[in-house]
Coordinates of C-alpha atoms in Angstrom, one line a residue:
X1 CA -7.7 35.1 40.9
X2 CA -7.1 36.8 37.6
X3 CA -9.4 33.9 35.7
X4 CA -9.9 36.4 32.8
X5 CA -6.2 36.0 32.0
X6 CA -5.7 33.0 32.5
X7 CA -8.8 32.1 30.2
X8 CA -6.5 34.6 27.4
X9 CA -3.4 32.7 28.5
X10 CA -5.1 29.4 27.7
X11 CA -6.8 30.4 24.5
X12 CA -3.0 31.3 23.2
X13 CA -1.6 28.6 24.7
X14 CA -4.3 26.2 23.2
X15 CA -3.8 27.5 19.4
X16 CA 0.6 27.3 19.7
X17 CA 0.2 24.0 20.8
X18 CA -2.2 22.8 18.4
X19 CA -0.3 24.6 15.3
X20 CA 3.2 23.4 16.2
X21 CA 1.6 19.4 17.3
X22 CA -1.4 18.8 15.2
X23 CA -0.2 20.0 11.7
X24 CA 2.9 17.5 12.2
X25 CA 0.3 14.2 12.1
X26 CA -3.1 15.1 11.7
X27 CA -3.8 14.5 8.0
X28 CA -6.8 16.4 7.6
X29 CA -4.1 19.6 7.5
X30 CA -1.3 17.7 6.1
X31 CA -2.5 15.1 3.9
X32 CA -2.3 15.8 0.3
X33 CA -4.7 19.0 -0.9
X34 CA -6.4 18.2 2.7
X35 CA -9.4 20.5 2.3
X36 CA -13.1 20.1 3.8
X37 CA -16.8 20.6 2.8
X38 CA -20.2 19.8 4.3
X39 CA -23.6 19.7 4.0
X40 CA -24.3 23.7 5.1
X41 CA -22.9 26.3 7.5
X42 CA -24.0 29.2 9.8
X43 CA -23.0 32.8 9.0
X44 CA -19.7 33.3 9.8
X45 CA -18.3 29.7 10.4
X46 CA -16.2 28.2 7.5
X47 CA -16.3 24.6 7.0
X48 CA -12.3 25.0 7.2
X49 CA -12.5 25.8 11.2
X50 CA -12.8 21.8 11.6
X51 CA -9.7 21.6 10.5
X52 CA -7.2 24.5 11.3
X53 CA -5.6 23.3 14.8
X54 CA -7.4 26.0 17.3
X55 CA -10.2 24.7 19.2
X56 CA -11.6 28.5 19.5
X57 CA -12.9 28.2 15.8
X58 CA -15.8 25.7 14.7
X59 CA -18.1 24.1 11.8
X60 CA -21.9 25.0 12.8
X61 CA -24.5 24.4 10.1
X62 CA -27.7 25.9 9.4
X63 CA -30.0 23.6 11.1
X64 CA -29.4 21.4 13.9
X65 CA -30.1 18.0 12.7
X66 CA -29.1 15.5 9.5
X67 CA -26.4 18.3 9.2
X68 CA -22.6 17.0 7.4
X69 CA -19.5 18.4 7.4
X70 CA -16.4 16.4 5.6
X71 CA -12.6 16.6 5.3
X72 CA -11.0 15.5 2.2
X73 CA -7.6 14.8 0.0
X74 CA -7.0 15.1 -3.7
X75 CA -5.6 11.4 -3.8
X76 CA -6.4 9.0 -0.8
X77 CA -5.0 8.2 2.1
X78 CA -4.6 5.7 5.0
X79 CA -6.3 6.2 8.1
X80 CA -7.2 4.5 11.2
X81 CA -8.5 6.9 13.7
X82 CA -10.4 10.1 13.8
X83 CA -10.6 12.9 17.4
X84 CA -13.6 15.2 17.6
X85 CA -14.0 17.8 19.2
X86 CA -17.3 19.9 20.2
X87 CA -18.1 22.7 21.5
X88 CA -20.6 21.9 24.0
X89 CA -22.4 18.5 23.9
X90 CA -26.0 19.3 21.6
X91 CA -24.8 16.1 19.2
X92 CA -27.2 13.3 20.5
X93 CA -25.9 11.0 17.4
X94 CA -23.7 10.5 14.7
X95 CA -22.1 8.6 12.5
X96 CA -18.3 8.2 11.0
X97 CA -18.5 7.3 6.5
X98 CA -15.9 6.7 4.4
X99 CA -17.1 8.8 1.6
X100 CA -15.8 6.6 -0.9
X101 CA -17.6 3.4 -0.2
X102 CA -20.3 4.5 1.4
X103 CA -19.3 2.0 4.9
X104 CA -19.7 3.4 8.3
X105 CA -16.9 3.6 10.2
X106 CA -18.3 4.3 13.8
X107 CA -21.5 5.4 15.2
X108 CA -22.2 7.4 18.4
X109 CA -24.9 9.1 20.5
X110 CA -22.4 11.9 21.9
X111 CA -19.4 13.7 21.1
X112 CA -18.4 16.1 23.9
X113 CA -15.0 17.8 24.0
X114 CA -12.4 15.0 23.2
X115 CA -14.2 11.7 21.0
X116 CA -11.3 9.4 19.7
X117 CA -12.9 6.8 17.3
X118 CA -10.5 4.0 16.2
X119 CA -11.2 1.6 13.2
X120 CA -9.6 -1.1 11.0
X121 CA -7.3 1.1 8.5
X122 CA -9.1 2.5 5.9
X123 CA -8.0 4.1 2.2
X124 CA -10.2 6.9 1.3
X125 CA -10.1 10.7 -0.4
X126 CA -12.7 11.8 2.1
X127 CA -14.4 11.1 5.7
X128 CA -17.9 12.0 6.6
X129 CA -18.9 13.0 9.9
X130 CA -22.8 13.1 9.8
X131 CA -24.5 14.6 12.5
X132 CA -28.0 12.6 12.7
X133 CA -29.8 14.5 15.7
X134 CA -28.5 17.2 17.6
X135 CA -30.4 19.1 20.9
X136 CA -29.5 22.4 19.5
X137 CA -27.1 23.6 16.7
X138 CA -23.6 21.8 17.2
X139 CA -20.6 23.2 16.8
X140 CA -17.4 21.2 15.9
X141 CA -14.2 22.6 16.4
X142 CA -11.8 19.9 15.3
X143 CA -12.3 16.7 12.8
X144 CA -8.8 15.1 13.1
X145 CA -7.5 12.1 11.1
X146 CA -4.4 10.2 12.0
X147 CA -3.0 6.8 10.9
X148 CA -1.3 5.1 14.3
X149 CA 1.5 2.8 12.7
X150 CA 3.3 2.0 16.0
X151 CA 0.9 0.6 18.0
X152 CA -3.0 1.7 17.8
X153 CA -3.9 4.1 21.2
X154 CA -6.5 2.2 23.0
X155 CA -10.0 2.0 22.7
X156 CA -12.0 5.0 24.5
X157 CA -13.9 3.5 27.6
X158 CA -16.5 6.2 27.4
X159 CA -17.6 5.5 23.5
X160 CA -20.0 2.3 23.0
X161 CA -18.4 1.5 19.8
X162 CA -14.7 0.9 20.9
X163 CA -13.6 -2.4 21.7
X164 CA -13.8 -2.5 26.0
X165 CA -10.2 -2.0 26.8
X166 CA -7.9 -5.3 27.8
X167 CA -7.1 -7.1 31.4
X168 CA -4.6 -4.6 33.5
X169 CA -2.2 -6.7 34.8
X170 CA 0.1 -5.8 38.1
X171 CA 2.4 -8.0 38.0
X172 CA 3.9 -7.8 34.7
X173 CA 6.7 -9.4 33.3
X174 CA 7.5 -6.5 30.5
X175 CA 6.7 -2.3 30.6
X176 CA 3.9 -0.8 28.6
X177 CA 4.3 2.6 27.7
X178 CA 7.6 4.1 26.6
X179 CA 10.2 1.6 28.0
X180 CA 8.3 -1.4 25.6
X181 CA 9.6 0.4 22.8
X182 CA 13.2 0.1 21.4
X183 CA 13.4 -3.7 21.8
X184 CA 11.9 -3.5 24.9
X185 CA 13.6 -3.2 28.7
X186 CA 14.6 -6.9 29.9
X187 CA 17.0 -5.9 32.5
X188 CA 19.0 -8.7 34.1
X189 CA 16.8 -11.2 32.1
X190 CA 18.3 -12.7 29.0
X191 CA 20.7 -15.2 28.1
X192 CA 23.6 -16.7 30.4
X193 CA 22.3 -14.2 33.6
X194 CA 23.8 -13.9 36.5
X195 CA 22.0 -13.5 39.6
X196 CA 23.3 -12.5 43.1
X197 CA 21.9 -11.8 46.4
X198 CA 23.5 -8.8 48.6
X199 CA 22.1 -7.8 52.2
X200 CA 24.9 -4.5 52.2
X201 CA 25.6 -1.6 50.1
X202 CA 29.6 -3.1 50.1
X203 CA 28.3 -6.2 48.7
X204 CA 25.8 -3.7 45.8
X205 CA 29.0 -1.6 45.0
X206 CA 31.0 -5.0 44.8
X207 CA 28.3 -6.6 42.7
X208 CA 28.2 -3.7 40.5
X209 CA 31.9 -2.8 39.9
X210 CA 33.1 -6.7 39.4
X211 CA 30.4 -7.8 36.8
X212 CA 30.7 -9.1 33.5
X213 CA 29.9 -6.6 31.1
X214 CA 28.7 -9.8 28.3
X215 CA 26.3 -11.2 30.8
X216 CA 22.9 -9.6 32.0
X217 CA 23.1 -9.4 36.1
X218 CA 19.9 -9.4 38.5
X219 CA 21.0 -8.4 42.2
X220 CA 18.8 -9.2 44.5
X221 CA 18.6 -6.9 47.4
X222 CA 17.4 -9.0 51.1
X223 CA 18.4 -6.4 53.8
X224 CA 18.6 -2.8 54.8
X225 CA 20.9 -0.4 53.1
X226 CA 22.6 2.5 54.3
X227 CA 25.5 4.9 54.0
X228 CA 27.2 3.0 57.3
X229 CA 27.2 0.1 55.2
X230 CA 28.2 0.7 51.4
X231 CA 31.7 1.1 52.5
X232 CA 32.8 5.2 51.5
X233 CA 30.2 5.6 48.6
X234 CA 27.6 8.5 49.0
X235 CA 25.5 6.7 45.8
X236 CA 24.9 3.5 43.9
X237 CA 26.2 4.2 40.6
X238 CA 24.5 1.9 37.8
X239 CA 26.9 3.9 34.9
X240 CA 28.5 2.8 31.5
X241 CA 26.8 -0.6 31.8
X242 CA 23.6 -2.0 30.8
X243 CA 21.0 -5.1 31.3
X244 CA 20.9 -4.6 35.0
X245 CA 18.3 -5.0 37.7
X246 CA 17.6 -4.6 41.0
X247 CA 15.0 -6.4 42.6
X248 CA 14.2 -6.6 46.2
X249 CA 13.2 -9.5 48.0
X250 CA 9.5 -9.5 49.7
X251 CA 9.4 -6.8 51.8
X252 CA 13.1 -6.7 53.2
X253 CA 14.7 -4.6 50.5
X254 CA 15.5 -1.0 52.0
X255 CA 17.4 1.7 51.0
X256 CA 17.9 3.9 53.9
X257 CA 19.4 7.2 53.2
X258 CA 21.3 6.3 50.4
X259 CA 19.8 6.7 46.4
X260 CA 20.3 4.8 43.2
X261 CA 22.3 7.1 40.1
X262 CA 21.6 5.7 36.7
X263 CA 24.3 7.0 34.2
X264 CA 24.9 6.0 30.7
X265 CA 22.9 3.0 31.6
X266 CA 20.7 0.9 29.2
X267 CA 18.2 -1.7 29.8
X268 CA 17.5 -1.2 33.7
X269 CA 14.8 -2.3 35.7
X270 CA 14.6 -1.3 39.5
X271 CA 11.7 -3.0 41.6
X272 CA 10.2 -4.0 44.8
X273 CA 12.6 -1.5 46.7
X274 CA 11.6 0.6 49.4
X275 CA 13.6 4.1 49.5
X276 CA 13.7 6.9 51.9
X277 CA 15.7 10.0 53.4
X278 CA 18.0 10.6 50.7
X279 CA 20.5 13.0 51.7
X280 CA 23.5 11.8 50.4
X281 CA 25.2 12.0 46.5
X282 CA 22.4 13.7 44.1
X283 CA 19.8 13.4 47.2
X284 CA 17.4 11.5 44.9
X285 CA 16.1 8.2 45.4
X286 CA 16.3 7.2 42.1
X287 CA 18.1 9.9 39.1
X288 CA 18.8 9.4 35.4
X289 CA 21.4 10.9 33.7
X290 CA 21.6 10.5 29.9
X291 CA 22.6 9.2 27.5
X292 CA 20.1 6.6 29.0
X293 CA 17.4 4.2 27.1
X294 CA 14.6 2.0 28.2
X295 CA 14.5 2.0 32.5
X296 CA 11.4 0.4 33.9
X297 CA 10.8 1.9 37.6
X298 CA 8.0 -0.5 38.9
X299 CA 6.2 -1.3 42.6
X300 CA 8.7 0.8 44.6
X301 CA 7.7 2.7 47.9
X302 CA 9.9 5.8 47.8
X303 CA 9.3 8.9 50.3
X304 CA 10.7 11.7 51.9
X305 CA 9.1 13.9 54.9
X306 CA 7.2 17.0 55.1
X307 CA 8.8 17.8 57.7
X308 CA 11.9 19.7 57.3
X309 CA 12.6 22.2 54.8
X310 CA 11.8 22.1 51.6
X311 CA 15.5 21.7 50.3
X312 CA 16.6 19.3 52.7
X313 CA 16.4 16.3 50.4
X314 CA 15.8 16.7 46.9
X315 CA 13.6 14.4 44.1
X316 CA 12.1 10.9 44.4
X317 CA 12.4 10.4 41.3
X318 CA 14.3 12.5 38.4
X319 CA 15.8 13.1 35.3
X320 CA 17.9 14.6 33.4
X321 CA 19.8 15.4 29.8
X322 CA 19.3 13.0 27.2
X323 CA 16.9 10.1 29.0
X324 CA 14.1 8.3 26.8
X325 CA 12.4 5.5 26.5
X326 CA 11.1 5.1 30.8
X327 CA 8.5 3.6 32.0
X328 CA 7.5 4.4 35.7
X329 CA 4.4 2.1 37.3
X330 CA 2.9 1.0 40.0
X331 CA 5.2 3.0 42.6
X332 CA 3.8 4.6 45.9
X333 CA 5.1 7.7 46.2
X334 CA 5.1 10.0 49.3
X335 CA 5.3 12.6 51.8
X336 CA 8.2 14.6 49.9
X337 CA 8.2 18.5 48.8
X338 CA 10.1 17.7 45.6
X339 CA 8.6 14.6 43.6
X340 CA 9.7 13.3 40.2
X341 CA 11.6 16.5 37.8
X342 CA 12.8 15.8 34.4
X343 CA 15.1 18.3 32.8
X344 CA 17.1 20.0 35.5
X345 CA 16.8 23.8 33.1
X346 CA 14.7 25.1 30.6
X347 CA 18.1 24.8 28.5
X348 CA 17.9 21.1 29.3
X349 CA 16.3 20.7 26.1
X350 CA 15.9 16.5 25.1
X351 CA 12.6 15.0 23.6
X352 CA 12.5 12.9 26.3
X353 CA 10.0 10.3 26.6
X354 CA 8.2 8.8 30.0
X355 CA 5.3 6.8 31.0
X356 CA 3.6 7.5 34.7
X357 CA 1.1 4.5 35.2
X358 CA -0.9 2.8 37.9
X359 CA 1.4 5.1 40.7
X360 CA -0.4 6.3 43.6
X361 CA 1.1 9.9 44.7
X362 CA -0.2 10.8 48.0
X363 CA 0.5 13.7 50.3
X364 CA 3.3 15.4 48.4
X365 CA 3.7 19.2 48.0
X366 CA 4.8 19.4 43.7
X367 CA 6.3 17.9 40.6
X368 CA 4.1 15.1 39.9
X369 CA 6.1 15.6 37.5
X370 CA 7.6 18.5 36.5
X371 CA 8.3 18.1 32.4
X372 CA 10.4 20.4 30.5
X373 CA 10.1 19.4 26.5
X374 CA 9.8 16.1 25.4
X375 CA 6.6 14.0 25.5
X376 CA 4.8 12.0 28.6
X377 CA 2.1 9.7 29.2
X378 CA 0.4 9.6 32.2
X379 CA -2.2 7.6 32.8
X380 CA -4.5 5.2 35.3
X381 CA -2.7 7.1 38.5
X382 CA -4.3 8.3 42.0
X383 CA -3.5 11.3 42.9
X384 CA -4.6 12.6 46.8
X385 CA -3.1 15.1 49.3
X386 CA -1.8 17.7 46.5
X387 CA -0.4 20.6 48.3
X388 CA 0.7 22.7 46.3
X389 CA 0.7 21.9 42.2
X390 CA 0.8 18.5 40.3
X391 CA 1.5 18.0 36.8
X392 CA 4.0 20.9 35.6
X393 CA 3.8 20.7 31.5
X394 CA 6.5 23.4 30.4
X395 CA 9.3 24.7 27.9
X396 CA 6.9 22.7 24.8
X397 CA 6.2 19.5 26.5
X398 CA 3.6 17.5 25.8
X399 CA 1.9 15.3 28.5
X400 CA -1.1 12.9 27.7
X401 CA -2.9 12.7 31.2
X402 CA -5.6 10.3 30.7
X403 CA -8.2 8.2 33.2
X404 CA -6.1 9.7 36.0
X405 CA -8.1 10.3 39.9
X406 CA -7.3 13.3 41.2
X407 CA -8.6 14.5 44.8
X408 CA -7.8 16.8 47.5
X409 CA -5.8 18.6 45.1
X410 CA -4.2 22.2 44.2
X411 CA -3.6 22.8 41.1
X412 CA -3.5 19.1 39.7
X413 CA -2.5 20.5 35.9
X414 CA -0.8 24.1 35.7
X415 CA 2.3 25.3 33.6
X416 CA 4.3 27.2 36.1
X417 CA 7.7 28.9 36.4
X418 CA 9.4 28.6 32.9
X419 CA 9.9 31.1 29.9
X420 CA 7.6 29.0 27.5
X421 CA 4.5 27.0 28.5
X422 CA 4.0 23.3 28.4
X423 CA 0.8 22.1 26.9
X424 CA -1.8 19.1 28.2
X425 CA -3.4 16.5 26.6
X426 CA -6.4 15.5 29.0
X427 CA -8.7 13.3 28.5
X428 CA -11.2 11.2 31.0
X429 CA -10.2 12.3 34.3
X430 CA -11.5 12.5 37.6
X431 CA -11.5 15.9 39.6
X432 CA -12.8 15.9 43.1
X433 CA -12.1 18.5 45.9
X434 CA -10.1 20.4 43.6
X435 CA -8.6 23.9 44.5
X436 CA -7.6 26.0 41.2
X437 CA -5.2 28.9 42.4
X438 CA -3.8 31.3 39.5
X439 CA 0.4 32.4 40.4
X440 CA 2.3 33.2 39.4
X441 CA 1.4 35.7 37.1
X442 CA 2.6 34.3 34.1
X443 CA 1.5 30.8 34.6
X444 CA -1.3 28.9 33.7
X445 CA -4.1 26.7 35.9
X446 CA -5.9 23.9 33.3
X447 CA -9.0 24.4 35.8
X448 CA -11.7 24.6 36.5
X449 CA -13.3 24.0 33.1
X450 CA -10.1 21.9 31.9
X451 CA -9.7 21.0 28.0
X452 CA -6.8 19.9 26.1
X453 CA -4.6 22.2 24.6
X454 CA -2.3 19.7 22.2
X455 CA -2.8 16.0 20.8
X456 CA -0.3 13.3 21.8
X457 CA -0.6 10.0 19.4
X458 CA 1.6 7.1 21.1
X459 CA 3.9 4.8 19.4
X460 CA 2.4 1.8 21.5
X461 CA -0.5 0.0 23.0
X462 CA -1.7 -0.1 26.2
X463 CA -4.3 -1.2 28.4
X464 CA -6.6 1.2 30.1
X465 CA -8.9 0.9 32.9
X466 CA -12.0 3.1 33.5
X467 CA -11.7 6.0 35.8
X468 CA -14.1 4.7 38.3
X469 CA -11.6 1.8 38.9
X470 CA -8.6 3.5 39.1
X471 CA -8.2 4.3 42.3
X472 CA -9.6 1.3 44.2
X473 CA -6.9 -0.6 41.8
X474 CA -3.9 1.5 42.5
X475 CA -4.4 1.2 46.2
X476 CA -4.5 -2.6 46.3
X477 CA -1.5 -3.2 43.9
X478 CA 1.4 -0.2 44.1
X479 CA 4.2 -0.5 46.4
X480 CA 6.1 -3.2 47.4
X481 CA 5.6 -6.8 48.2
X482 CA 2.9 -6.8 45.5
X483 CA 4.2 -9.3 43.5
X484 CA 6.4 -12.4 43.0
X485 CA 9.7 -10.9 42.1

């Protein structure tokens, strides 16, 4: 393993992404005059390093304790969360002031690599942090400042002054996550529905090609599907219409060699459906083709095998050109070599913008996912059986992977086989039986020691269980037959 390359690799790879993301929102470089003082500082260290997007750089003063350092604006601003980011973990406490007032904002006994303080919205010219007691001379690399105005990011499970996070419900009747923006993603739902119940794929295609555009439609699948029965067509095509979904009913809902297309389609839920051997059409289980907006993909079983060649079938789930707004939950995905791509290129360049939550990926080989640009959220997942690599952040993607279980894995994080690297927001996840492996040579492994390299904020809320319950949670509630549907 060449780890002293990819230790170079990462260090590069950490200051892009921090230059090109952090300076767009994080006011302590962008707010007006943003500058920073403090209390004292070691030889060498600037009290500017808190506050210059590279995590290599850092703020040590000259004594280890009832030490300050503070960033600041010539005219005030509005604020409502603050990041931190140590080197090391000697901070034993702390404590967050609005310099202007004097009132204390947060208080803490660690800060570690990655401490996300949220607080009522606050006007001030300049934030304290004040480190109280440290073990040995701290050293912070990043003070960061934002103001969420879309939804605040939730509270951190790990700091005893955030709010505990909210009830995770299953069985929801609306996404979180990117598909709960935009008006939200009702599907069928709505005003003047129609429903229908089909049992064939004639009677889907029928459904489909003879509905009325001015009325939402909910089809209800109740029976096996399969090329032998959809009369001629190699794919379901859900394209140039909107408010659709397809729900199947209990456990009897099975798509059986034959995939789901969704194509210039808004406003699309799929759940409850159970989909398998796709070899027909795009051989995908489910694919998105943009121009497409808000698609909730929720409590599906879809698999492959691991059996035959890698090429043989092709993605569970994918994307591709000018898809946003998706939200992907509680789906058990399996036993397949290609998993879940978005952007077919690296010239398939589209900010697109997915949620992965509460799935459970289990014995699958890579692409979980594989993100080319755009942004991604992946949280509260269980990943086990990891063959080969996991999440692939490339061509300037940003992923959030947060409170996620990964074990017997390879490579859960990397950025592999593209001309430009993705980057990785991680924070709170679980690592067990990990194998890090370094190919190809111009790729990078987030492992062993992994650490952000970029900061995604998130236009919404969300709730967001500890770690320690993820997986016991994911197991009992993704898949199928779940819920009332």
């Amino acid at each position: 393993m060449q780890y002293g390359k990819s230790i170079r690799l990462s260090v590069l790879t950490t200051a892009l992404a921090f230059s090109a993301l952090a300076q767009a929102n994080n006011l302590a470089i962008t707010g007006p005059g943003a500058g920073a003082d403090g209390s004292s500082k070691a030889s060498g260290v600037s009290y500017g390093d808190v506050k210059d997007a590279n995590l290599q750089s850092y703020w040590q003063p000259s004594s280890n304790s009832g030490q300050r350092v503070s960033v600041k604006w010539s005219s005030a601003i509005s604020a409502n969360q603050v990041i931190l980011r140590e080197q090391g973990s000697n901070v034993t406490s702390w404590r967050l002031v609005n310099n202007d007032n004097g009132a204390v904002l947060a208080t803490g006994t660690s800060i570690g690599s990655n401490r996300t303080v949220n607080f009522s919205t606050v006007s001030t010219k300049k934030l304290n942090l004040e480190i109280l007691t440290a073990s040995g001379a701290p050293r912070i690399a990043e003070f960061e400042v934002y103001l969420n105005t879309g939804g605040s990011n939730p509270p951190d499970p790990t700091d005893p002054t955030d709010p505990e996070p909210g009830p995770v419900t299953s069985c929801a009747a609306a996404p979180q996550g990117y598909a709960s923006l935009n008006g939200g993603t009702t599907g069928g739902s709505g005003s003047n529905a129609v429903t229908v119940t089909v049992s064939t794929g004639a009677q889907l295609v029928s459904a489909l090609q003879n509905r009325d555009l001015n009325r939402p439609l909910t089809i209800r699948v109740n029976g096996t599907i399969t090329p032998g029965n959809s009369g001629g067509v190699s794919k379901f095509d859900i394209k140039d219409m909107d408010n659709v979904s397809i729900i199947g009913v209990g456990n009897n809902a099975l798509f059986d060699g034959i995939g789901i297309k969704l194509w210039r389609a808004n406003n699309i839920i799929i759940r409850n459906l159970k989909l398998r051997y796709v070899n027909t059409g795009d051989k995908d289980a489910i694919t998105l083709e943009g121009p497409a907006r808000n698609i909730w993909i929720d409590h599906n079983e879809i698999y492959n095998s691991l059996d035959v060649g890698k090429d043989f079938y092709d993605e569970l789930i994918s994307g591709k050109k000018d898809v946003d707004n998706v939200t992907i939950s509680y789906n058990y995905l399996h036993d397949s070599w290609k998993t879940s791509l978005w952007g077919s290129s690296d010239s398939d360049n589209y900010n697109r913008r997915i949620t992965f939550h509460h799935n459970h990926w289990h014995k699958v080989n890579s692409r979980l996912p594989l993100f080319r640009f755009g942004q991604g959220h992946i949280y509260n997942n269980y990943y086990n059986d990891i063959q080969d690599t996991g999440i692939n952040s490339r061509m300037g993607a940003v992923i959030r992977i947060e409170n996620n279980v990964f074990e017997n894995a390879k490579n859960p994080i990397v950025s592999f086989y593209s001309s430009g690297y993705g980057y990785w927001d991680t924070r709170g996840n679980s690592f067990s039986n990990i194998t890090w492996q370094e190919y190809p040579s111009d790729g990078i492994i987030a492992g062993p020691n992994v650490q952000p390299t970029a900061v995604l904020n998130l236009p919404y809320s969300f709730n967001l269980l500890p770690t320690n319950q993820v997986k016991a949670h994911v197991l009992a509630n993704a898949g199928v037959n779940k819920c009332s549907f």
